[in-house]
Amino acid sequence: MDVTALRRSWRQFTVAGPRAVKYFYASLFVIAPETRTMFPTNMRYQEDKLLAALGHILTHVDDAEELTAFTHRLGADHRRFQARDADGNVIHLAEHHYIWVGQALLATLEHFLGTAWTPALKAEWAAAYEAVAKLMLAGAAESERSLPPYWEAQVLDVDRRLVDLVVLTVRPNYLCAYRPGQSLPVQLPDLRMWRYLSPANAPRPDGTIEFHVRATGRFSTHLVRRTGVGDRLLLGHPVGTTLSSYDRAPHRPLLLVAGGSGLAPLRAVVESLRQGPARSVTLVVGGKTPSDLYDHQALAMLASTASAGQSAGERWLRYVPTVEAGWGWEGAVGTAVDVALRLRSWEDSDVLVCGSPAMIRDTIRTLVDAGVPPDQILTETFDHTSYPPIVASPDTSRPLSRLGAR
Ligand code: HEM
C-alpha cells in the first residue's frame, strides 16, 4: 500500500474543507437515499466526523495493531446507526452500506483532486477503504454476539439545578456496563443527533445512570430545557480509555481536577474508589462563583461519609470546592488547579483533569510547569474520531478537545 500517496492526496483534498463535506453527503444520499434517515435532520449542524475520521484512518493504515483496535471498536459502535425503510422498519447497518459510503468517498476525492486523481491513486484508496470497512464489519459481528446495538433508556428524574444545567437520572432497558470515567453516546430520537455524556455515578445494581448536562449547544440545550420524566433516550456503547484508567497505578495518590459539568466522570471515579481498597484521593472542583458548584451538597456528603470515624490524617477522600470570586464565600479562592497546587506538590500522583477545553489546557500547562510528569496527567475528549486517541500533552498548541455535548 502506498501510504505516502494516500497521505499526500488527503492533504491536498482537505483544502476543500466544508465544500468536500457537502459534496460527500450529497453523493451518499444520491447513491443511497435510505442512509439519509441515519443522519441528523438538519445537516447544517453536521460536523464532518465521518469524513474526517475516514481520511485520518486511511492515512494511518500502516499502524496495523492500532488500526485493528480502533476500527473494531468503531465498527461495534456503528451498530447504533440504523436506517428506516418507507414503512418505518429498522434497517441494520450492513456490508452494502459500507460499499455506498466507499463510492461516495471515491466520488468526492475524484471531484476535488482533479488531475491528481489517477487510476493508480484510485486503486490505492479503494483498497485502503475496503480494508478498513472489513475491519469495522468484523468488529460489529464480534460485538453482536454479546451486546445490543444500543440501549433504550427512560428518564426517571429531571433535576434542574441551575438555569442552564440539569441532572438527569435514566434507566436503560438492559444493564449498560461502562467503566467510571467513560462516556456514552446519547441520542435524542427527536433530533436524531448523537452527543457524548459521561455517567456521574459508578455502575449501580439497579442500572440507573446520572448525567450532568450544561446547555452549550443545540443538543444539550434541548436536554436542559425540554426533557421530561418518561422521555426516551438511546445510549450507545461506552467509549474512552484514558480517564477510566484511573486505577492503573493504585499505589499513587490521586488528584482529580474538575471544572463545570466536567465533574461528572470524576465523581463516578470517586464513587467507584469508595467501593475499593483505600487510596488517597483529592477532588478539587472549581467554579467561577459559588452557584457554579451545582453538586456541592452531594460531594460534601460523599466526603463526610467517606471520612466518618477517621482522623484528618486518615481520610481517603478530601473534597475541596473552590471559586474564583464570591461574596461571603468562606472556602478556597482561585482556579481549581491553583488551589490544588497550594495544597501540596503532585509529582508523586496521577492527576485526572476534566472540564472545558480551555480549562483542560490551562490546567495541564500549570501542572506540567509545577513539575507533574505529563504521563501522570490523564484527560480525554469523549470523542473517538481522533486517531490515535488524544492524551494529555504539555504542548498547549495542540487541541485537546474537539467535540462535546453541544
Ligand atoms: C470505513 C467506514 C467508516 C468510518 C471510518 C466511519 C467513521 C465514523 C466516525 C468516526 C463517526 C463519528 C462517531 C461519533 O460521533 O462518535 C461516524 C459517525 C457516523 N457514521 Fe460512520 N464511518 C464509516 C462508515 C459508515 C457507514 C457505512 C455508515 C452508514 C451509511 C455510517 C454512518 C454514520 C452515521 C449515521 C454517523 C453519525 C453521524 C452524526 O450523527 O453526526 N458510517 N462514522
Coordinates of C-alpha atoms and ligand atoms in Angstrom, one line a residue:
M1 CA 0.0 0.0 0.0
D2 CA 1.4 3.4 -1.0
V3 CA 0.7 5.3 2.3
T4 CA 2.7 8.3 1.1
A5 CA 0.4 8.7 -1.9
L6 CA -2.7 8.4 0.3
R7 CA -1.4 11.0 2.8
R8 CA -0.3 13.4 0.1
S9 CA -3.6 13.3 -1.7
W10 CA -5.6 13.6 1.5
R11 CA -3.6 16.8 2.4
Q12 CA -4.5 18.2 -1.0
F13 CA -8.1 17.1 -0.6
T14 CA -8.7 18.7 2.8
V15 CA -8.0 22.2 1.4
A16 CA -11.6 21.9 0.0
G17 CA -12.9 21.9 3.6
P18 CA -16.7 22.2 4.1
R19 CA -17.3 22.0 0.4
A20 CA -16.0 18.5 0.4
V21 CA -18.2 17.5 3.3
K22 CA -21.3 18.8 1.5
Y23 CA -20.3 17.0 -1.7
F24 CA -19.7 13.8 0.2
Y25 CA -23.1 13.7 1.9
A26 CA -24.9 14.8 -1.3
S27 CA -23.2 12.0 -3.2
L28 CA -24.0 9.5 -0.4
F29 CA -27.7 10.5 -0.3
V30 CA -28.0 10.2 -4.1
I31 CA -26.3 6.8 -4.2
A32 CA -28.2 5.5 -1.2
P33 CA -31.3 7.6 -0.2
E34 CA -32.1 5.1 2.6
T35 CA -29.0 6.3 4.5
R36 CA -30.5 9.8 4.9
T37 CA -32.5 8.9 8.0
M38 CA -29.4 7.8 9.8
F39 CA -28.1 11.3 9.9
P40 CA -29.3 14.4 11.8
T41 CA -32.5 16.0 10.4
N42 CA -30.7 19.3 9.9
M43 CA -27.4 18.7 8.2
R44 CA -26.4 22.4 8.7
Y45 CA -25.1 21.3 12.2
Q46 CA -23.3 18.3 10.8
E47 CA -19.7 18.1 11.8
D48 CA -17.6 16.2 9.3
K49 CA -17.0 13.4 11.8
L50 CA -17.4 10.5 9.4
L51 CA -15.4 12.0 6.6
A52 CA -12.7 13.4 8.8
A53 CA -12.3 10.1 10.6
L54 CA -12.2 8.2 7.4
G55 CA -9.4 10.3 6.0
H56 CA -7.5 10.2 9.2
I57 CA -7.7 6.5 9.4
L58 CA -6.9 5.8 5.8
T59 CA -3.8 7.9 6.0
H60 CA -2.7 5.9 9.1
V61 CA -3.3 2.5 7.6
D62 CA 0.3 1.4 8.2
D63 CA -0.1 1.0 12.0
A64 CA -1.8 -2.4 11.9
E65 CA -2.2 -3.0 15.6
E66 CA -3.7 0.4 16.4
L67 CA -5.8 0.4 13.3
T68 CA -7.4 -3.0 14.1
A69 CA -8.2 -2.0 17.7
F70 CA -9.7 1.3 16.6
T71 CA -11.7 0.1 13.7
H72 CA -13.1 -2.9 15.6
R73 CA -14.3 -0.5 18.3
L74 CA -15.7 1.9 15.8
G75 CA -17.5 -0.9 13.8
A76 CA -19.1 -2.2 17.0
D77 CA -20.2 1.3 17.9
H78 CA -21.7 1.8 14.4
R79 CA -24.3 -0.7 15.1
R80 CA -26.2 2.1 16.8
F81 CA -26.7 3.9 13.4
Q82 CA -29.8 2.4 11.9
A83 CA -31.9 3.4 8.9
R84 CA -35.7 3.1 8.4
D85 CA -37.5 2.0 5.3
A86 CA -40.6 3.7 4.0
D87 CA -42.8 1.6 6.4
G88 CA -40.7 2.6 9.4
N89 CA -39.0 -0.8 9.7
V90 CA -35.4 -0.7 11.1
I91 CA -32.6 -1.5 8.6
H92 CA -29.4 -2.6 10.3
L93 CA -26.0 -1.4 9.0
A94 CA -24.6 -4.0 6.7
E95 CA -21.9 -4.5 4.1
H96 CA -23.8 -2.7 1.3
H97 CA -23.9 0.5 3.4
Y98 CA -20.1 0.4 3.6
I99 CA -19.9 -0.1 -0.2
W100 CA -22.1 3.0 -0.7
V101 CA -20.0 5.1 1.7
G102 CA -16.9 4.0 -0.2
Q103 CA -18.4 5.0 -3.5
A104 CA -19.4 8.4 -2.1
L105 CA -15.8 8.8 -0.8
L106 CA -14.2 8.0 -4.1
A107 CA -16.6 10.3 -6.0
T108 CA -15.7 13.1 -3.6
L109 CA -12.0 12.6 -3.9
E110 CA -12.2 12.4 -7.7
H111 CA -14.2 15.7 -7.8
F112 CA -11.8 17.6 -5.6
L113 CA -8.4 16.1 -6.6
G114 CA -8.8 16.8 -10.4
T115 CA -5.9 15.7 -12.4
A116 CA -4.1 14.2 -9.4
W117 CA -6.8 11.5 -9.3
T118 CA -5.1 8.9 -11.4
P119 CA -6.2 5.2 -11.8
A120 CA -3.3 4.2 -9.6
L121 CA -4.4 6.5 -6.8
K122 CA -8.0 5.4 -7.1
A123 CA -6.9 1.8 -6.7
E124 CA -4.9 2.8 -3.5
W125 CA -7.9 4.5 -1.9
A126 CA -10.3 1.7 -2.9
A127 CA -8.0 -1.0 -1.4
A128 CA -7.4 1.0 1.8
Y129 CA -11.1 1.8 2.3
E130 CA -12.0 -1.9 1.7
A131 CA -9.5 -3.0 4.4
V132 CA -10.9 -0.5 6.9
A133 CA -14.6 -1.3 6.1
K134 CA -13.9 -5.1 6.5
L135 CA -12.2 -4.4 9.9
M136 CA -15.2 -2.4 11.0
L137 CA -17.7 -5.1 9.9
A138 CA -15.6 -7.7 11.8
G139 CA -15.8 -5.5 14.9
A140 CA -19.6 -5.2 14.5
A141 CA -20.0 -9.0 14.0
E142 CA -17.9 -9.7 17.1
S143 CA -19.9 -7.3 19.3
E144 CA -23.3 -8.7 18.0
R145 CA -22.6 -11.9 20.0
S146 CA -22.8 -10.2 23.4
L147 CA -24.2 -6.7 23.1
P148 CA -27.3 -4.9 21.8
P149 CA -26.8 -2.2 19.1
Y150 CA -27.8 0.4 21.7
W151 CA -29.7 0.7 24.9
E152 CA -33.1 2.4 25.3
A153 CA -33.2 4.5 28.4
Q154 CA -36.1 6.1 30.1
V155 CA -35.8 9.4 32.0
L156 CA -36.7 8.8 35.7
D157 CA -35.8 12.1 37.2
V158 CA -35.1 15.7 36.0
D159 CA -33.4 18.0 38.5
R160 CA -32.8 21.5 37.0
R161 CA -30.1 22.6 39.4
L162 CA -29.2 25.8 37.5
V163 CA -30.8 27.8 34.8
D164 CA -28.5 26.2 32.3
L165 CA -27.8 22.9 34.0
V166 CA -29.8 19.7 34.5
V167 CA -29.1 16.5 36.4
L168 CA -30.9 13.6 34.6
T169 CA -31.4 10.1 36.0
V170 CA -32.2 7.5 33.4
R171 CA -32.7 3.7 33.4
P172 CA -31.5 1.7 30.4
N173 CA -33.6 -1.4 29.4
Y174 CA -30.5 -3.6 29.9
L175 CA -27.6 -3.2 32.2
C176 CA -25.0 -1.0 30.5
A177 CA -21.5 -2.0 31.6
Y178 CA -19.4 1.2 31.5
R179 CA -16.3 2.0 33.4
P180 CA -16.2 5.1 35.6
G181 CA -14.6 7.9 33.6
Q182 CA -16.0 6.6 30.3
S183 CA -18.7 8.3 28.2
L184 CA -21.8 7.1 26.3
P185 CA -23.0 8.4 23.0
V186 CA -26.6 9.6 23.7
Q187 CA -29.3 10.3 21.1
L188 CA -32.5 12.3 21.4
P189 CA -34.7 10.4 18.9
D190 CA -36.5 13.8 18.1
L191 CA -33.2 15.4 17.0
R192 CA -31.6 12.3 15.5
M193 CA -28.3 13.7 16.9
W194 CA -25.7 11.8 18.9
R195 CA -23.5 13.5 21.5
Y196 CA -21.3 12.2 24.4
L197 CA -22.3 12.3 28.0
S198 CA -20.4 10.9 31.0
P199 CA -22.2 9.0 33.7
A200 CA -21.7 10.8 37.0
N201 CA -22.0 7.6 39.1
A202 CA -20.2 4.3 39.4
P203 CA -22.4 1.5 37.9
R204 CA -25.3 0.8 40.3
P205 CA -27.0 -2.6 40.9
D206 CA -30.3 -1.1 39.5
G207 CA -28.5 0.1 36.4
T208 CA -29.6 3.7 36.7
I209 CA -27.3 6.4 35.4
E210 CA -27.0 10.1 36.3
F211 CA -26.0 12.6 33.6
H212 CA -25.0 16.2 34.3
V213 CA -25.8 18.4 31.3
R214 CA -24.9 22.1 30.8
A215 CA -26.6 23.9 27.9
T216 CA -23.9 24.9 25.5
G217 CA -25.3 23.9 22.1
R218 CA -28.5 22.6 20.4
F219 CA -28.4 19.1 21.8
S220 CA -27.6 20.0 25.4
T221 CA -30.0 23.0 25.4
H222 CA -32.8 20.6 24.3
L223 CA -31.9 18.3 27.2
V224 CA -31.7 21.1 29.8
R225 CA -34.9 22.9 28.7
R226 CA -37.2 20.2 27.3
T227 CA -36.5 16.8 28.8
G228 CA -39.2 15.4 31.0
V229 CA -39.8 12.3 33.1
G230 CA -40.7 9.4 30.9
D231 CA -38.8 10.7 27.8
R232 CA -36.7 8.2 25.9
L233 CA -33.0 8.4 25.1
L234 CA -30.8 6.0 23.2
L235 CA -27.4 5.1 24.6
G236 CA -24.5 3.8 22.5
H237 CA -21.5 1.7 23.5
P238 CA -19.3 3.2 26.2
V239 CA -16.1 4.9 24.9
G240 CA -12.9 6.3 26.5
T241 CA -9.8 4.6 27.7
T242 CA -7.9 7.4 29.5
L243 CA -9.9 8.7 32.4
S244 CA -11.2 5.2 33.1
S245 CA -7.6 4.0 33.6
Y246 CA -7.5 5.9 36.9
D247 CA -6.6 2.7 38.7
R248 CA -3.6 1.8 36.6
A249 CA -1.2 2.8 39.5
P250 CA -3.2 2.3 42.7
H251 CA -0.1 3.0 44.8
R252 CA -0.1 6.6 43.7
P253 CA -2.2 9.3 45.3
L254 CA -4.9 10.6 43.0
L255 CA -5.7 14.3 42.3
L256 CA -9.0 15.0 40.4
V257 CA -9.4 18.5 39.0
A258 CA -12.9 19.3 37.7
G259 CA -14.5 22.4 36.1
G260 CA -18.2 22.8 35.5
S261 CA -20.1 19.6 34.4
G262 CA -16.6 18.1 33.7
L263 CA -17.2 16.9 37.3
A264 CA -19.4 14.1 36.1
P265 CA -16.8 11.4 35.1
L266 CA -14.6 12.3 38.1
R267 CA -17.5 11.8 40.5
A268 CA -18.1 8.4 39.0
V269 CA -14.4 7.6 39.7
V270 CA -14.7 8.8 43.3
E271 CA -17.7 6.6 43.8
S272 CA -16.0 3.6 42.4
L273 CA -12.9 4.2 44.6
R274 CA -15.1 4.3 47.6
Q275 CA -16.0 0.7 47.0
G276 CA -12.4 -0.5 46.7
P277 CA -9.3 -0.5 48.9
A278 CA -8.5 2.9 50.5
R279 CA -6.5 5.3 48.3
S280 CA -5.6 8.9 49.0
V281 CA -7.9 11.0 46.7
T282 CA -8.2 14.8 46.5
L283 CA -11.1 16.2 44.4
V284 CA -10.9 19.9 43.6
V285 CA -14.0 21.3 42.0
G286 CA -13.7 24.8 40.5
G287 CA -16.4 27.3 39.6
K288 CA -16.4 31.0 38.7
T289 CA -18.8 31.7 41.5
P290 CA -20.4 29.5 44.3
S291 CA -23.5 29.0 42.2
D292 CA -21.4 27.0 39.7
L293 CA -20.8 24.4 42.3
Y294 CA -24.1 22.7 41.4
D295 CA -23.2 19.3 43.1
H296 CA -21.7 20.7 46.3
Q297 CA -24.2 19.1 48.6
A298 CA -23.8 15.6 47.2
L299 CA -20.0 15.9 47.2
A300 CA -19.8 17.3 50.7
M301 CA -22.0 14.3 51.8
L302 CA -19.8 11.8 50.0
A303 CA -16.7 13.3 51.6
S304 CA -18.2 13.3 55.1
T305 CA -19.4 9.7 54.9
A306 CA -16.0 8.8 53.5
S307 CA -14.2 10.2 56.5
A308 CA -16.7 9.2 59.2
G309 CA -14.8 7.8 62.1
Q310 CA -11.4 8.7 60.7
S311 CA -9.0 11.4 61.7
A312 CA -8.0 14.1 59.2
G313 CA -4.7 12.3 58.5
E314 CA -6.5 9.1 57.6
R315 CA -9.2 10.5 55.3
W316 CA -9.1 8.8 51.9
L317 CA -11.2 11.5 50.2
R318 CA -10.6 15.2 50.5
Y319 CA -13.1 17.4 48.7
V320 CA -12.1 21.0 48.0
P321 CA -14.6 23.3 46.4
T322 CA -13.2 26.5 45.1
V323 CA -14.4 29.6 43.3
E324 CA -12.7 32.5 41.5
A325 CA -14.9 35.1 43.2
G326 CA -17.8 35.0 45.7
W327 CA -19.4 37.3 48.3
G328 CA -19.4 35.7 51.7
W329 CA -17.6 32.5 50.3
E330 CA -15.5 31.0 53.1
G331 CA -13.9 28.3 51.1
A332 CA -10.8 28.3 48.8
V333 CA -10.5 31.0 46.2
G334 CA -8.7 30.6 42.9
T335 CA -8.9 28.3 39.9
A336 CA -9.1 24.6 40.7
V337 CA -5.5 23.9 39.6
D338 CA -4.0 26.9 41.6
V339 CA -5.9 25.7 44.7
A340 CA -4.7 22.1 44.2
L341 CA -1.1 23.3 43.9
R342 CA -1.5 25.3 47.1
L343 CA -2.4 22.1 48.9
R344 CA 0.8 20.2 48.1
S345 CA 3.0 19.2 45.2
W346 CA 1.6 16.4 43.0
E347 CA 4.8 15.0 41.4
D348 CA 4.0 11.6 43.0
S349 CA 0.4 11.5 41.9
D350 CA -1.8 10.6 39.0
V351 CA -4.0 13.6 38.0
L352 CA -7.3 13.4 36.2
V353 CA -8.5 16.6 34.6
C354 CA -11.9 17.3 33.2
G355 CA -13.7 20.5 32.1
S356 CA -13.9 22.8 29.1
P357 CA -11.2 22.6 26.5
A358 CA -9.7 25.9 27.8
M359 CA -9.8 24.7 31.4
I360 CA -8.1 21.4 30.5
R361 CA -5.4 23.2 28.5
D362 CA -4.6 25.7 31.3
T363 CA -4.7 23.1 34.0
I364 CA -2.3 20.8 32.2
R365 CA 0.1 23.6 31.4
T366 CA 0.1 24.7 35.0
L367 CA 0.6 21.2 36.4
V368 CA 3.5 20.5 34.0
D369 CA 5.1 23.8 34.9
A370 CA 4.7 22.7 38.6
G371 CA 6.7 19.6 37.9
V372 CA 4.0 16.9 37.4
P373 CA 5.2 14.5 34.8
P374 CA 2.9 14.7 31.7
D375 CA 2.4 11.0 31.6
Q376 CA 0.8 11.2 35.0
I377 CA -1.9 13.6 33.8
L378 CA -4.9 12.0 32.2
T379 CA -7.6 13.7 30.3
E380 CA -10.0 12.8 27.5
T381 CA -12.1 14.2 24.7
F382 CA -15.1 11.8 24.8
D383 CA -14.7 11.6 21.1
H384 CA -13.3 8.7 19.2
T385 CA -13.0 10.5 15.9
S386 CA -9.4 11.3 16.9
Y387 CA -6.9 8.9 15.7
P388 CA -4.9 7.9 17.7
P389 CA -6.9 8.9 20.8
I390 CA -5.7 12.2 22.2
V391 CA -3.9 12.1 25.6
A392 CA -2.5 14.8 27.8
S393 CA 0.1 16.8 26.1
P394 CA 2.2 19.6 27.5
D395 CA 2.2 21.1 24.0
T396 CA -0.6 23.5 24.6
S397 CA -0.8 24.5 20.9
R398 CA -2.4 21.0 20.3
P399 CA -6.2 20.9 20.6
L400 CA -7.2 18.7 23.4
S401 CA -10.9 18.6 22.7
R402 CA -12.9 19.0 19.6
L403 CA -16.3 17.8 20.4
G404 CA -18.5 17.6 23.5
A405 CA -22.1 17.5 24.5
R406 CA -23.1 20.5 22.3
Ligands
HEM1 C1 -14.8 2.9 6.9 C2 -16.0 3.4 7.1 C3 -16.5 4.4 8.1 C4 -15.7 5.1 9.0 C5 -14.2 5.2 9.2 C6 -16.7 5.8 9.8 C7 -16.4 6.7 10.9 C8 -17.3 7.4 11.6 C9 -17.0 8.2 12.8 C10 -15.6 8.3 13.4 C11 -18.1 8.7 13.2 C12 -18.2 9.6 14.5 C13 -18.7 8.8 15.6 C14 -19.0 9.6 16.8 O1 -19.6 10.7 16.8 O2 -18.7 9.1 17.9 C15 -19.1 8.3 12.4 C16 -20.4 8.7 12.5 C17 -21.4 8.2 11.7 N1 -21.3 7.2 10.7 FE1 -19.7 6.3 10.1 N2 -17.9 5.5 9.4 C18 -17.8 4.6 8.4 C19 -18.9 4.1 7.7 C20 -20.2 4.4 7.9 C21 -21.3 3.8 7.1 C22 -21.1 2.7 6.1 C23 -22.4 4.4 7.6 C24 -23.8 4.2 7.1 C25 -24.2 4.5 5.9 C26 -22.0 5.3 8.6 C27 -22.9 6.1 9.3 C28 -22.6 7.0 10.2 C29 -23.5 7.9 10.9 C30 -25.0 7.9 10.7 C31 -22.8 8.6 11.9 C32 -23.4 9.6 12.9 C33 -23.3 11.0 12.3 C34 -23.8 12.0 13.3 O3 -24.8 11.8 13.9 O4 -23.1 13.0 13.3 N3 -20.7 5.3 8.8 N4 -18.6 7.5 11.4

